Short mmCIF file of C-alpha atoms in Angstrom, two decimals:
data_model
loop_
_atom_site.label_atom_id
_atom_site.label_comp_id
_atom_site.label_asym_id
_atom_site.label_seq_id
_atom_site.Cartn_x
_atom_site.Cartn_y
_atom_site.Cartn_z
CA MET A 1090 0.00 0.00 0.00
CA TYR A 1091 2.77 2.46 0.91
CA SER A 1092 5.19 1.50 -1.86
CA GLY A 1093 5.28 2.24 -5.57
CA ASP A 1094 3.13 5.24 -6.44
CA TYR A 1095 2.13 6.09 -2.87
CA HIS A 1096 2.46 9.88 -2.41
CA ARG A 1097 3.71 10.17 -5.97
CA GLU A 1098 2.01 13.58 -6.17
CA LEU A 1099 4.48 14.89 -3.56
CA ARG A 1100 7.53 13.99 -5.63
CA ILE A 1101 7.16 17.10 -7.78
CA PRO A 1102 9.20 20.24 -7.03
CA GLY A 1103 7.19 22.50 -4.73
CA ALA A 1104 4.33 20.03 -4.18
CA THR A 1105 5.12 19.06 -0.60
CA GLU A 1106 5.59 22.71 0.37
CA ARG A 1107 2.26 23.63 -1.22
CA ILE A 1108 0.28 20.79 0.37
CA PHE A 1109 1.99 20.38 3.75
CA GLY A 1110 4.29 23.38 4.17
CA GLN A 1111 2.08 25.44 6.46
CA LYS A 1112 1.15 22.45 8.62
CA PHE A 1113 4.72 21.19 8.96
CA ARG A 1114 6.00 24.67 9.76
CA ARG A 1115 3.43 24.90 12.54
CA TYR A 1116 4.51 21.48 13.83
CA ALA A 1117 8.19 22.41 13.82
CA ASN A 1118 7.62 25.74 15.59
CA TRP A 1119 5.49 24.09 18.27
CA ILE A 1120 8.03 21.32 18.86
CA GLN A 1121 10.77 23.94 19.19
CA ARG A 1122 8.85 25.67 22.00
CA PHE A 1123 9.09 22.62 24.26
CA CYS A 1124 11.93 20.41 23.08
CA PRO A 1125 15.58 21.55 23.14
CA PRO A 1126 17.53 20.82 19.94
CA GLY A 1127 19.16 17.42 19.70
CA ARG A 1128 19.11 14.33 17.56
CA ALA A 1129 15.65 13.84 16.03
CA LEU A 1130 13.94 11.15 13.98
CA ASP A 1131 10.84 11.65 11.82
CA ILE A 1132 9.18 8.25 11.30
CA GLY A 1133 7.17 8.02 8.09
CA CYS A 1134 8.66 11.27 6.85
CA SER A 1135 7.48 10.93 3.23
CA THR A 1136 9.60 13.32 1.15
CA GLY A 1137 11.42 14.76 4.17
CA LEU A 1138 10.13 18.33 4.35
CA LEU A 1139 9.54 18.23 8.11
CA VAL A 1140 13.02 16.75 8.57
CA ARG A 1141 14.42 19.77 6.74
CA MET A 1142 12.37 22.19 8.84
CA LEU A 1143 13.63 20.60 12.05
CA ARG A 1144 17.21 20.83 10.80
CA ASP A 1145 16.65 24.52 10.05
CA ARG A 1146 15.66 24.92 13.71
CA GLY A 1147 18.85 23.38 15.06
CA PHE A 1148 17.89 19.70 15.35
CA ASP A 1149 20.19 16.97 14.08
CA ALA A 1150 17.23 15.48 12.23
CA GLU A 1151 16.88 12.47 9.97
CA GLY A 1152 13.95 10.49 8.62
CA LEU A 1153 12.62 6.97 8.13
CA GLU A 1154 10.45 6.28 5.08
CA MET A 1155 9.30 2.89 3.81
CA ASN A 1156 8.61 4.19 0.30
CA SER A 1157 11.96 4.03 -1.51
CA SER A 1158 11.03 6.68 -4.09
CA SER A 1159 9.98 9.20 -1.44
CA ALA A 1160 13.10 8.49 0.63
CA ALA A 1161 15.36 9.10 -2.36
CA TRP A 1162 13.45 12.26 -3.27
CA GLY A 1163 13.88 13.68 0.22
CA ALA A 1164 17.62 13.10 0.22
CA GLU A 1165 18.00 14.72 -3.20
CA GLN A 1166 15.47 17.55 -2.91
CA TYR A 1167 16.05 18.69 0.67
CA GLY A 1168 19.56 17.43 1.33
CA VAL A 1169 18.49 15.50 4.42
CA LYS A 1170 19.25 11.98 5.60
CA VAL A 1171 16.28 9.70 4.94
CA LYS A 1172 16.65 5.95 5.45
CA ASN A 1173 14.45 3.66 3.34
CA ALA A 1174 13.38 1.49 6.28
CA THR A 1175 10.83 1.11 9.06
CA LEU A 1176 11.16 1.35 12.81
CA ARG A 1177 10.79 -2.42 13.03
CA ASP A 1178 14.09 -2.86 11.18
CA GLY A 1179 15.90 -1.96 14.41
CA LEU A 1180 18.49 0.37 12.89
CA PHE A 1181 19.07 2.51 15.99
CA GLU A 1182 20.75 1.97 19.33
CA GLU A 1183 18.93 2.47 22.60
CA SER A 1184 18.64 6.07 23.86
CA SER A 1185 19.69 7.51 20.49
CA PHE A 1186 17.25 10.41 20.10
CA GLN A 1187 16.11 13.53 21.92
CA LEU A 1188 12.96 13.71 19.76
CA VAL A 1189 10.88 11.29 17.71
CA VAL A 1190 8.10 12.48 15.39
CA MET A 1191 5.15 10.42 14.15
CA ALA A 1192 2.99 12.95 12.29
CA ASP A 1193 -0.16 11.26 10.94
CA VAL A 1194 1.55 7.87 11.11
CA LEU A 1195 0.58 6.01 14.29
CA GLU A 1196 -3.03 5.50 13.16
CA HIS A 1197 -1.71 3.55 10.15
CA THR A 1198 0.09 0.96 12.28
CA VAL A 1199 -1.41 -2.41 13.21
CA THR A 1200 -0.13 -2.30 16.79
CA PRO A 1201 0.36 1.34 17.89
CA LEU A 1202 1.25 0.40 21.47
CA MET A 1203 4.07 -1.79 20.17
CA TYR A 1204 5.37 1.10 18.06
CA LEU A 1205 5.33 3.37 21.09
CA GLY A 1206 7.38 0.74 22.88
CA MET A 1207 9.94 0.77 20.05
CA VAL A 1208 10.07 4.56 20.22
CA ARG A 1209 10.58 4.38 23.96
CA ARG A 1210 13.64 2.18 23.41
CA ILE A 1211 15.39 4.66 21.12
CA LEU A 1212 14.50 7.80 23.09
CA ARG A 1213 16.88 9.21 25.64
CA PRO A 1214 15.63 9.50 29.24
CA GLY A 1215 13.18 12.39 29.35
CA GLY A 1216 13.05 12.47 25.55
CA TYR A 1217 10.15 13.91 23.59
CA MET A 1218 7.73 12.59 21.01
CA PHE A 1219 5.39 14.53 18.72
CA VAL A 1220 2.27 12.65 17.59
CA SER A 1221 -0.66 13.80 15.46
CA PHE A 1222 -3.79 12.18 14.03
CA PRO A 1223 -7.49 13.04 13.51
CA ASP A 1224 -10.09 12.88 16.28
CA VAL A 1225 -12.80 10.42 15.30
CA ALA A 1226 -15.13 12.10 17.84
CA SER A 1227 -14.60 15.64 16.49
CA LEU A 1228 -17.40 17.91 15.27
CA GLU A 1229 -16.31 17.31 11.68
CA SER A 1230 -16.40 13.57 12.19
CA ARG A 1231 -19.88 13.78 13.70
CA TYR A 1232 -21.05 15.99 10.84
CA TRP A 1233 -20.05 13.41 8.23
CA LEU A 1234 -21.50 10.52 10.22
CA CYS A 1235 -24.79 12.37 10.69
CA LEU A 1236 -24.95 13.30 7.00
CA SER A 1237 -24.19 9.73 6.01
CA ARG A 1238 -26.93 8.33 8.23
CA MET A 1239 -29.53 10.94 7.25
CA THR A 1240 -29.05 10.29 3.54
CA GLY A 1241 -28.35 6.57 3.78
CA LYS A 1242 -25.13 7.18 1.81
CA ALA A 1243 -22.34 5.40 3.68
CA TRP A 1244 -19.78 6.58 1.11
CA LEU A 1245 -20.15 10.17 2.39
CA TRP A 1246 -18.40 9.09 5.60
CA ARG A 1247 -15.87 6.89 3.83
CA ASN A 1248 -14.86 9.70 1.46
CA SER A 1249 -14.15 12.28 4.15
CA HIS A 1250 -10.51 12.51 5.27
CA ILE A 1251 -11.07 11.10 8.77
CA PRO A 1252 -11.71 7.35 8.31
CA GLY A 1253 -9.62 4.88 6.36
CA HIS A 1254 -7.10 4.24 9.10
CA ILE A 1255 -6.33 1.02 10.90
CA TRP A 1256 -6.95 2.79 14.20
CA GLU A 1257 -9.22 5.74 15.01
CA PHE A 1258 -8.53 7.74 18.17
CA THR A 1259 -10.26 10.10 20.54
CA ARG A 1260 -8.25 12.31 22.86
CA SER A 1261 -9.01 10.19 25.94
CA VAL A 1262 -8.13 6.93 24.19
CA ALA A 1263 -4.87 8.41 22.88
CA GLU A 1264 -3.83 9.78 26.26
CA ARG A 1265 -4.57 6.46 27.96
CA MET A 1266 -2.43 4.70 25.35
CA PHE A 1267 0.46 7.14 25.88
CA ARG A 1268 0.36 6.59 29.65
CA GLN A 1269 0.31 2.83 29.18
CA ALA A 1270 3.43 3.12 27.00
CA GLY A 1271 5.28 5.13 29.66
CA PHE A 1272 4.78 8.69 28.40
CA GLU A 1273 3.24 11.80 29.91
CA VAL A 1274 1.40 14.44 27.87
CA ILE A 1275 3.06 17.82 28.30
CA ALA A 1276 1.17 19.74 25.60
CA PHE A 1277 -1.96 19.25 23.51
CA ARG A 1278 -3.69 21.34 20.88
CA ARG A 1279 -6.10 21.04 17.98
CA SER A 1280 -6.02 22.36 14.45
CA GLN A 1281 -8.13 22.11 11.32
CA PRO A 1282 -6.60 20.72 8.11
CA GLU A 1283 -6.18 23.06 5.17
CA PRO A 1284 -9.03 22.61 2.66
CA GLU A 1285 -8.31 21.24 -0.78
CA VAL A 1286 -9.91 22.74 -3.87
CA ASP A 1287 -12.63 20.19 -4.54
CA LEU A 1288 -15.71 20.87 -6.65
CA SER A 1289 -17.08 17.36 -6.26
CA LEU A 1290 -20.20 16.63 -4.22
CA VAL A 1291 -18.06 15.69 -1.21
CA GLY A 1292 -16.07 18.89 -1.56
CA LEU A 1293 -19.20 21.03 -1.63
CA LEU A 1294 -20.72 19.20 1.33
CA ALA A 1295 -17.48 19.82 3.23
CA LEU A 1296 -17.84 23.61 3.03
CA PRO A 1297 -19.63 23.95 6.42
CA THR A 1298 -16.68 22.24 8.12
CA GLN A 1299 -14.43 25.12 7.08
CA LEU A 1300 -15.97 27.16 9.89
CA LEU A 1301 -13.76 25.02 12.12
CA ARG A 1302 -10.73 26.80 10.67
CA MET A 1303 -11.72 30.15 12.20
CA PRO A 1304 -9.25 31.46 14.81
CA GLY A 1305 -10.24 30.26 18.25
CA ILE A 1306 -12.72 27.70 16.95
CA ASN A 1307 -9.93 25.60 15.42
CA ARG A 1308 -8.12 25.42 18.77
CA LEU A 1309 -11.28 24.27 20.56
CA CYS A 1310 -12.98 22.09 17.95
CA GLY A 1311 -10.40 21.30 15.28
CA THR A 1312 -10.33 17.77 13.89
CA GLN A 1313 -6.57 17.29 14.04
CA MET A 1314 -5.11 16.39 17.44
CA GLU A 1315 -1.47 17.23 18.15
CA PHE A 1316 0.34 15.87 21.20
CA LEU A 1317 3.77 16.52 22.61
CA ILE A 1318 4.58 13.73 25.04
CA ARG A 1319 7.65 13.00 27.15
CA LEU A 1320 9.22 9.76 28.25
CA VAL A 1321 8.72 9.22 31.96
CA ASP A 1322 12.03 8.42 33.65
#
């Protein structure tokens, strides 16, 4: 699923910046507020833009990407170190990193608690982890579910950006999982994904959800959950 043409649209000059630049810049700035610079690993880094942004902020950052084409693109386009591998390959020594990033990745894993355990092994004592994924109990999620049930059109829910993951999280479920894995939450916030230009029926039906992007509302009701967690000594 994540090989071959996966994220092929990002392997075009300027594409990753256009689609994810604002979001990744926000991630990097927020991480920098809490985590002192050190060695950092972005797991599932795609074409490596966030790795580059972390390097620009003083982190000794590198990436892991299972798609070989995206890994090669990141190394060439952004001049960053991206290994074509997964965390399960065991490439890193214990206590190797000050920071590990899993941005919109953990929900795609079969056993997220096991992955958190692998991250714990490679983090230094007191190390940090940034995690993000959508909230399946958000207002946007409820809007699509309600619309789907009212119309009897299940595809309306399936075609929104929230489902389609192996795991779906709420804030309470995520925080319980982090504690079970030996982490404490030190910061949490919400945001609302940037809208895509979409003139399809789904795109038009999504217009009311853009109210969630208004300043203040996005921090209270945004679909995207962003956690900064720290390894408990």
